[in-house]
Amino acid sequence: ILNVEQSPQSLHVQEGDSTNFTCSFPSSNFYALHWYRWETAKSPEALFVMTLNGDEKKKGRISATLNTKEGYSYLYIKGSQPEDSATYLCAHTGGFKTIFGAGTRLFVKA
Amino acid sequence: GAVVSQHPSWVICKSGTSVKIECRSLDFQATTMFWYRQFPKQSLMLMATSNEGSKATYEQGVEKDKFLINHASLTLSTLTVTSAHPEDSSFYICSAREREKTYEQYFGPGTRLTVT
């Protein structure tokens, strides 16, 4: 994998559902993996920065895991709420550059 | 903390004119600022990196004479799109890196540019 790929592109869930997204990135030359939450008309907000293989981070109902050897990260949202509706971006920092995925657009229906 | 503002949030201009977009770090000093461009349903694409007091470093394929970047102070960077054309219509977003924090970038809310 040469680029950062995120799946799915979009996701519709019901309030209360738990969900997860995938970020795939080049496994070589790894420095850091970032997750951002981006609401419409606002600035992307940093959720997590992970640097070590096996890292797990948690903030409230949102958590993330990192596997640098196989080049993927998962973002989990437990008990989705309408306010979780946003685009979730991941970005891989390797060498001196940070490359972004196209994002996963989450819609949570009340 | 770590707030970045961007102005304007949207702008419409006529083909051939120039447009300036400002990016400010409001509560921290930004030694490095980044300018990105995003087309619909695509990733943020880095256009250039600017360090305070020095010339910007442009990514391959980005015309430095068309996209003028100035980072005159530790809190302000500007992007000027010169002689804009309809194909320059896009979403432009800046981010700033705080001194000594090498991983994290703080983003502005972006600017929607439409060239008619």
PDB file of C-alpha atoms in Angstrom:
ATOM      1  CA  ILE A   1       0.000   0.000   0.000  1.00  0.00           C
ATOM      2  CA  LEU A   2       1.471   3.310  -1.091  1.00  0.00           C
ATOM      3  CA  ASN A   3      -1.344   5.601  -0.048  1.00  0.00           C
ATOM      4  CA  VAL A   4      -3.582   5.973   2.963  1.00  0.00           C
ATOM      5  CA  GLU A   5      -6.897   4.274   2.362  1.00  0.00           C
ATOM      6  CA  GLN A   6      -9.986   4.475   4.508  1.00  0.00           C
ATOM      7  CA  SER A   7     -13.034   2.276   4.443  1.00  0.00           C
ATOM      8  CA  PRO A   8     -15.900   2.495   4.224  1.00  0.00           C
ATOM      9  CA  GLN A   9     -16.280   5.778   2.381  1.00  0.00           C
ATOM     10  CA  SER A  10     -19.533   6.431   4.230  1.00  0.00           C
ATOM     11  CA  LEU A  11     -21.593   4.738   6.862  1.00  0.00           C
ATOM     12  CA  HIS A  12     -25.173   5.142   8.078  1.00  0.00           C
ATOM     13  CA  VAL A  13     -25.996   3.781  11.532  1.00  0.00           C
ATOM     14  CA  GLN A  14     -28.782   4.081  14.065  1.00  0.00           C
ATOM     15  CA  GLU A  15     -28.335   5.802  17.384  1.00  0.00           C
ATOM     16  CA  GLY A  16     -26.926   3.313  19.861  1.00  0.00           C
ATOM     17  CA  ASP A  17     -25.139   1.176  17.268  1.00  0.00           C
ATOM     18  CA  SER A  18     -21.447   0.527  17.673  1.00  0.00           C
ATOM     19  CA  THR A  19     -19.324   0.945  14.591  1.00  0.00           C
ATOM     20  CA  ASN A  20     -15.765   0.834  13.351  1.00  0.00           C
ATOM     21  CA  PHE A  21     -13.715   2.132  10.463  1.00  0.00           C
ATOM     22  CA  THR A  22     -10.436   1.043   8.910  1.00  0.00           C
ATOM     23  CA  CYS A  23      -7.367   3.003   7.911  1.00  0.00           C
ATOM     24  CA  SER A  24      -4.668   1.259   5.848  1.00  0.00           C
ATOM     25  CA  PHE A  25      -1.269   2.825   5.394  1.00  0.00           C
ATOM     26  CA  PRO A  26       2.242   1.960   4.207  1.00  0.00           C
ATOM     27  CA  SER A  27       3.858  -0.288   6.814  1.00  0.00           C
ATOM     28  CA  SER A  28       7.367   0.854   5.949  1.00  0.00           C
ATOM     29  CA  ASN A  29       8.905   4.080   7.206  1.00  0.00           C
ATOM     30  CA  PHE A  30       6.263   4.581   9.920  1.00  0.00           C
ATOM     31  CA  TYR A  31       6.426   7.516  12.291  1.00  0.00           C
ATOM     32  CA  ALA A  32       2.891   8.244  13.525  1.00  0.00           C
ATOM     33  CA  LEU A  33      -0.770   7.607  12.770  1.00  0.00           C
ATOM     34  CA  HIS A  34      -3.355  10.312  13.413  1.00  0.00           C
ATOM     35  CA  TRP A  35      -7.135  10.245  13.660  1.00  0.00           C
ATOM     36  CA  TYR A  36      -9.189  13.421  13.239  1.00  0.00           C
ATOM     37  CA  ARG A  37     -12.867  14.166  13.600  1.00  0.00           C
ATOM     38  CA  TRP A  38     -14.168  16.740  11.120  1.00  0.00           C
ATOM     39  CA  GLU A  39     -17.602  18.274  11.423  1.00  0.00           C
ATOM     40  CA  THR A  40     -19.012  20.306   8.566  1.00  0.00           C
ATOM     41  CA  ALA A  41     -17.905  23.961   8.611  1.00  0.00           C
ATOM     42  CA  LYS A  42     -15.526  23.363  11.503  1.00  0.00           C
ATOM     43  CA  SER A  43     -11.819  22.622  11.849  1.00  0.00           C
ATOM     44  CA  PRO A  44     -10.673  19.002  11.903  1.00  0.00           C
ATOM     45  CA  GLU A  45     -10.183  18.059  15.540  1.00  0.00           C
ATOM     46  CA  ALA A  46      -7.368  15.733  16.567  1.00  0.00           C
ATOM     47  CA  LEU A  47      -8.643  12.582  18.286  1.00  0.00           C
ATOM     48  CA  PHE A  48      -5.552  10.433  18.626  1.00  0.00           C
ATOM     49  CA  VAL A  49      -1.890  10.274  17.716  1.00  0.00           C
ATOM     50  CA  MET A  50      -0.373   6.802  17.877  1.00  0.00           C
ATOM     51  CA  THR A  51       3.252   5.958  17.400  1.00  0.00           C
ATOM     52  CA  LEU A  52       3.884   2.431  18.701  1.00  0.00           C
ATOM     53  CA  ASN A  53       2.766  -0.900  17.280  1.00  0.00           C
ATOM     54  CA  GLY A  54      -0.027  -2.217  19.467  1.00  0.00           C
ATOM     55  CA  ASP A  55      -0.985   1.229  20.747  1.00  0.00           C
ATOM     56  CA  GLU A  56      -4.566   1.550  21.925  1.00  0.00           C
ATOM     57  CA  LYS A  57      -6.078   4.931  22.716  1.00  0.00           C
ATOM     58  CA  LYS A  58      -9.445   5.819  24.164  1.00  0.00           C
ATOM     59  CA  LYS A  59     -11.426   9.016  24.564  1.00  0.00           C
ATOM     60  CA  GLY A  60     -14.912   8.539  25.952  1.00  0.00           C
ATOM     61  CA  ARG A  61     -16.818   6.220  23.614  1.00  0.00           C
ATOM     62  CA  ILE A  62     -14.178   6.411  20.898  1.00  0.00           C
ATOM     63  CA  SER A  63     -11.120   4.180  20.787  1.00  0.00           C
ATOM     64  CA  ALA A  64      -8.422   3.307  18.275  1.00  0.00           C
ATOM     65  CA  THR A  65      -5.889   0.562  17.730  1.00  0.00           C
ATOM     66  CA  LEU A  66      -2.705   0.454  15.709  1.00  0.00           C
ATOM     67  CA  ASN A  67      -0.852  -2.316  13.872  1.00  0.00           C
ATOM     68  CA  THR A  68       2.244  -0.875  12.232  1.00  0.00           C
ATOM     69  CA  LYS A  69       3.578  -4.226  11.020  1.00  0.00           C
ATOM     70  CA  GLU A  70       0.588  -4.884   8.797  1.00  0.00           C
ATOM     71  CA  GLY A  71      -0.238  -1.221   8.233  1.00  0.00           C
ATOM     72  CA  TYR A  72      -3.716  -0.688   9.615  1.00  0.00           C
ATOM     73  CA  SER A  73      -5.584   1.149  12.334  1.00  0.00           C
ATOM     74  CA  TYR A  74      -9.154   0.754  13.509  1.00  0.00           C
ATOM     75  CA  LEU A  75     -11.357   3.459  15.007  1.00  0.00           C
ATOM     76  CA  TYR A  76     -14.267   2.251  17.128  1.00  0.00           C
ATOM     77  CA  ILE A  77     -17.293   4.199  18.302  1.00  0.00           C
ATOM     78  CA  LYS A  78     -19.396   2.558  20.987  1.00  0.00           C
ATOM     79  CA  GLY A  79     -23.080   3.478  21.233  1.00  0.00           C
ATOM     80  CA  SER A  80     -23.108   6.024  18.404  1.00  0.00           C
ATOM     81  CA  GLN A  81     -24.935   9.293  19.034  1.00  0.00           C
ATOM     82  CA  PRO A  82     -26.225  11.826  16.479  1.00  0.00           C
ATOM     83  CA  GLU A  83     -23.478  14.226  17.571  1.00  0.00           C
ATOM     84  CA  ASP A  84     -20.908  11.661  16.396  1.00  0.00           C
ATOM     85  CA  SER A  85     -21.971  12.410  12.819  1.00  0.00           C
ATOM     86  CA  ALA A  86     -18.841  13.715  11.117  1.00  0.00           C
ATOM     87  CA  THR A  87     -16.049  12.751   8.760  1.00  0.00           C
ATOM     88  CA  TYR A  88     -13.271  10.752  10.408  1.00  0.00           C
ATOM     89  CA  LEU A  89      -9.859  11.268   8.816  1.00  0.00           C
ATOM     90  CA  CYS A  90      -6.743   9.267   9.353  1.00  0.00           C
ATOM     91  CA  ALA A  91      -3.273  10.423   8.413  1.00  0.00           C
ATOM     92  CA  HIS A  92       0.047   8.634   8.277  1.00  0.00           C
ATOM     93  CA  THR A  93       3.296  10.401   9.055  1.00  0.00           C
ATOM     94  CA  GLY A  94       6.339   8.696   7.561  1.00  0.00           C
ATOM     95  CA  GLY A  95       9.641  10.370   6.955  1.00  0.00           C
ATOM     96  CA  PHE A  96       8.912  14.069   6.712  1.00  0.00           C
ATOM     97  CA  LYS A  97       5.441  13.889   5.203  1.00  0.00           C
ATOM     98  CA  THR A  98       1.923  13.362   6.468  1.00  0.00           C
ATOM     99  CA  ILE A  99      -0.485  11.736   4.022  1.00  0.00           C
ATOM    100  CA  PHE A 100      -4.230  11.849   4.590  1.00  0.00           C
ATOM    101  CA  GLY A 101      -6.924   9.372   3.735  1.00  0.00           C
ATOM    102  CA  ALA A 102     -10.122  10.542   2.071  1.00  0.00           C
ATOM    103  CA  GLY A 103     -12.114   9.988   5.258  1.00  0.00           C
ATOM    104  CA  THR A 104     -15.102   7.983   6.399  1.00  0.00           C
ATOM    105  CA  ARG A 105     -18.323   9.954   6.534  1.00  0.00           C
ATOM    106  CA  LEU A 106     -20.488   8.780   9.463  1.00  0.00           C
ATOM    107  CA  PHE A 107     -24.191   9.538   9.668  1.00  0.00           C
ATOM    108  CA  VAL A 108     -25.927   8.640  12.928  1.00  0.00           C
ATOM    109  CA  LYS A 109     -29.713   8.657  12.788  1.00  0.00           C
ATOM    110  CA  ALA A 110     -31.682   9.353  15.943  1.00  0.00           C
TER     111      ALA A 110
ATOM    112  CA  GLY B   1      -6.060  25.990  23.321  1.00  0.00           C
ATOM    113  CA  ALA B   2      -4.425  25.411  19.905  1.00  0.00           C
ATOM    114  CA  VAL B   3      -6.954  27.337  17.820  1.00  0.00           C
ATOM    115  CA  VAL B   4      -6.327  28.177  14.185  1.00  0.00           C
ATOM    116  CA  SER B   5      -8.508  30.622  12.322  1.00  0.00           C
ATOM    117  CA  GLN B   6      -8.815  30.983   8.575  1.00  0.00           C
ATOM    118  CA  HIS B   7     -10.299  33.861   6.646  1.00  0.00           C
ATOM    119  CA  PRO B   8     -12.373  34.109   4.570  1.00  0.00           C
ATOM    120  CA  SER B   9     -14.463  30.968   5.023  1.00  0.00           C
ATOM    121  CA  TRP B  10     -15.716  31.278   1.472  1.00  0.00           C
ATOM    122  CA  VAL B  11     -14.966  33.543  -1.463  1.00  0.00           C
ATOM    123  CA  ILE B  12     -16.216  33.935  -5.012  1.00  0.00           C
ATOM    124  CA  CYS B  13     -13.976  35.731  -7.469  1.00  0.00           C
ATOM    125  CA  LYS B  14     -13.791  36.356 -11.173  1.00  0.00           C
ATOM    126  CA  SER B  15     -11.347  34.586 -13.439  1.00  0.00           C
ATOM    127  CA  GLY B  16      -8.053  36.478 -13.673  1.00  0.00           C
ATOM    128  CA  THR B  17      -8.241  38.101 -10.255  1.00  0.00           C
ATOM    129  CA  SER B  18      -6.170  37.227  -7.190  1.00  0.00           C
ATOM    130  CA  VAL B  19      -7.441  36.015  -3.850  1.00  0.00           C
ATOM    131  CA  LYS B  20      -5.658  36.045  -0.490  1.00  0.00           C
ATOM    132  CA  ILE B  21      -6.458  33.565   2.282  1.00  0.00           C
ATOM    133  CA  GLU B  22      -5.187  34.137   5.813  1.00  0.00           C
ATOM    134  CA  CYS B  23      -4.322  31.491   8.382  1.00  0.00           C
ATOM    135  CA  ARG B  24      -3.695  32.540  11.980  1.00  0.00           C
ATOM    136  CA  SER B  25      -2.698  30.624  15.081  1.00  0.00           C
ATOM    137  CA  LEU B  26      -4.620  32.403  17.845  1.00  0.00           C
ATOM    138  CA  ASP B  27      -3.108  31.054  21.060  1.00  0.00           C
ATOM    139  CA  PHE B  28       0.225  29.532  20.143  1.00  0.00           C
ATOM    140  CA  GLN B  29       3.274  30.188  18.040  1.00  0.00           C
ATOM    141  CA  ALA B  30       3.389  28.232  14.812  1.00  0.00           C
ATOM    142  CA  THR B  31       6.871  27.679  13.483  1.00  0.00           C
ATOM    143  CA  THR B  32       5.463  25.625  10.625  1.00  0.00           C
ATOM    144  CA  MET B  33       2.242  26.032   8.686  1.00  0.00           C
ATOM    145  CA  PHE B  34       0.851  23.767   6.011  1.00  0.00           C
ATOM    146  CA  TRP B  35      -1.507  24.518   3.136  1.00  0.00           C
ATOM    147  CA  TYR B  36      -3.757  21.797   1.769  1.00  0.00           C
ATOM    148  CA  ARG B  37      -6.218  21.564  -1.054  1.00  0.00           C
ATOM    149  CA  GLN B  38      -9.168  19.208  -1.221  1.00  0.00           C
ATOM    150  CA  PHE B  39     -11.304  18.279  -4.192  1.00  0.00           C
ATOM    151  CA  PRO B  40     -14.709  16.648  -3.624  1.00  0.00           C
ATOM    152  CA  LYS B  41     -14.490  13.151  -2.139  1.00  0.00           C
ATOM    153  CA  GLN B  42     -10.707  13.230  -2.222  1.00  0.00           C
ATOM    154  CA  SER B  43      -7.992  13.433   0.404  1.00  0.00           C
ATOM    155  CA  LEU B  44      -6.412  16.567   1.719  1.00  0.00           C
ATOM    156  CA  MET B  45      -3.442  17.131  -0.596  1.00  0.00           C
ATOM    157  CA  LEU B  46      -0.469  19.018   0.760  1.00  0.00           C
ATOM    158  CA  MET B  47       0.394  22.006  -1.418  1.00  0.00           C
ATOM    159  CA  ALA B  48       3.236  23.560   0.527  1.00  0.00           C
ATOM    160  CA  THR B  49       4.962  23.826   3.871  1.00  0.00           C
ATOM    161  CA  SER B  50       6.007  27.192   5.224  1.00  0.00           C
ATOM    162  CA  ASN B  51       8.378  27.974   8.029  1.00  0.00           C
ATOM    163  CA  GLU B  52       8.366  31.356   9.692  1.00  0.00           C
ATOM    164  CA  GLY B  53      10.799  33.732   8.066  1.00  0.00           C
ATOM    165  CA  SER B  54      11.795  31.468   5.188  1.00  0.00           C
ATOM    166  CA  LYS B  55      10.526  30.519   1.760  1.00  0.00           C
ATOM    167  CA  ALA B  56       7.809  27.939   1.453  1.00  0.00           C
ATOM    168  CA  THR B  57       8.559  24.443   0.207  1.00  0.00           C
ATOM    169  CA  TYR B  58       6.117  23.430  -2.510  1.00  0.00           C
ATOM    170  CA  GLU B  59       5.022  19.908  -3.327  1.00  0.00           C
ATOM    171  CA  GLN B  60       5.651  18.515  -6.773  1.00  0.00           C
ATOM    172  CA  GLY B  61       3.148  19.795  -9.285  1.00  0.00           C
ATOM    173  CA  VAL B  62       2.164  22.904  -7.316  1.00  0.00           C
ATOM    174  CA  GLU B  63       3.032  26.134  -9.128  1.00  0.00           C
ATOM    175  CA  LYS B  64       4.820  28.421  -6.711  1.00  0.00           C
ATOM    176  CA  ASP B  65       4.213  31.488  -8.894  1.00  0.00           C
ATOM    177  CA  LYS B  66       0.496  30.816  -8.864  1.00  0.00           C
ATOM    178  CA  PHE B  67       0.108  29.943  -5.195  1.00  0.00           C
ATOM    179  CA  LEU B  68       2.127  32.514  -3.264  1.00  0.00           C
ATOM    180  CA  ILE B  69       2.718  31.664   0.359  1.00  0.00           C
ATOM    181  CA  ASN B  70       4.028  34.060   2.966  1.00  0.00           C
ATOM    182  CA  HIS B  71       4.760  33.168   6.589  1.00  0.00           C
ATOM    183  CA  ALA B  72       5.859  36.514   7.931  1.00  0.00           C
ATOM    184  CA  SER B  73       5.265  35.900  11.621  1.00  0.00           C
ATOM    185  CA  LEU B  74       4.831  33.070  14.091  1.00  0.00           C
ATOM    186  CA  THR B  75       1.064  33.509  13.995  1.00  0.00           C
ATOM    187  CA  LEU B  76       0.224  34.322  10.392  1.00  0.00           C
ATOM    188  CA  SER B  77       0.594  32.652   7.029  1.00  0.00           C
ATOM    189  CA  THR B  78      -1.119  33.732   3.826  1.00  0.00           C
ATOM    190  CA  LEU B  79      -1.895  31.929   0.586  1.00  0.00           C
ATOM    191  CA  THR B  80      -2.521  34.093  -2.478  1.00  0.00           C
ATOM    192  CA  VAL B  81      -4.038  32.453  -5.516  1.00  0.00           C
ATOM    193  CA  THR B  82      -2.885  34.656  -8.386  1.00  0.00           C
ATOM    194  CA  SER B  83      -4.709  35.014 -11.704  1.00  0.00           C
ATOM    195  CA  ALA B  84      -7.324  32.549 -10.562  1.00  0.00           C
ATOM    196  CA  HIS B  85      -9.032  30.257 -13.041  1.00  0.00           C
ATOM    197  CA  PRO B  86     -12.139  28.095 -12.635  1.00  0.00           C
ATOM    198  CA  GLU B  87      -9.959  24.998 -12.181  1.00  0.00           C
ATOM    199  CA  ASP B  88      -8.530  26.623  -9.038  1.00  0.00           C
ATOM    200  CA  SER B  89     -11.975  26.343  -7.456  1.00  0.00           C
ATOM    201  CA  SER B  90     -11.483  24.082  -4.482  1.00  0.00           C
ATOM    202  CA  PHE B  91     -11.416  23.851  -0.712  1.00  0.00           C
ATOM    203  CA  TYR B  92      -8.216  25.221   0.814  1.00  0.00           C
ATOM    204  CA  ILE B  93      -7.307  24.467   4.413  1.00  0.00           C
ATOM    205  CA  CYS B  94      -4.317  25.382   6.522  1.00  0.00           C
ATOM    206  CA  SER B  95      -2.794  23.779   9.567  1.00  0.00           C
ATOM    207  CA  ALA B  96      -0.166  24.856  12.037  1.00  0.00           C
ATOM    208  CA  ARG B  97       2.434  23.021  14.023  1.00  0.00           C
ATOM    209  CA  GLU B  98       3.399  24.352  17.419  1.00  0.00           C
ATOM    210  CA  ARG B  99       7.028  24.780  18.269  1.00  0.00           C
ATOM    211  CA  GLU B 100       8.576  21.562  19.645  1.00  0.00           C
ATOM    212  CA  LYS B 101       5.455  19.451  19.059  1.00  0.00           C
ATOM    213  CA  THR B 102       6.470  17.419  16.077  1.00  0.00           C
ATOM    214  CA  TYR B 103       3.449  15.164  15.557  1.00  0.00           C
ATOM    215  CA  GLU B 104       0.428  17.332  15.896  1.00  0.00           C
ATOM    216  CA  GLN B 105      -1.131  19.744  13.469  1.00  0.00           C
ATOM    217  CA  TYR B 106      -3.975  22.105  14.325  1.00  0.00           C
ATOM    218  CA  PHE B 107      -6.301  22.917  11.492  1.00  0.00           C
ATOM    219  CA  GLY B 108      -8.219  25.977  10.446  1.00  0.00           C
ATOM    220  CA  PRO B 109     -11.820  25.565   9.266  1.00  0.00           C
ATOM    221  CA  GLY B 110     -10.926  25.974   5.592  1.00  0.00           C
ATOM    222  CA  THR B 111     -11.830  28.315   2.737  1.00  0.00           C
ATOM    223  CA  ARG B 112     -14.136  27.449  -0.132  1.00  0.00           C
ATOM    224  CA  LEU B 113     -12.916  29.231  -3.270  1.00  0.00           C
ATOM    225  CA  THR B 114     -15.133  29.505  -6.328  1.00  0.00           C
ATOM    226  CA  VAL B 115     -13.737  31.113  -9.458  1.00  0.00           C
ATOM    227  CA  THR B 116     -16.314  32.158 -12.027  1.00  0.00           C
TER     228      THR B 116
END
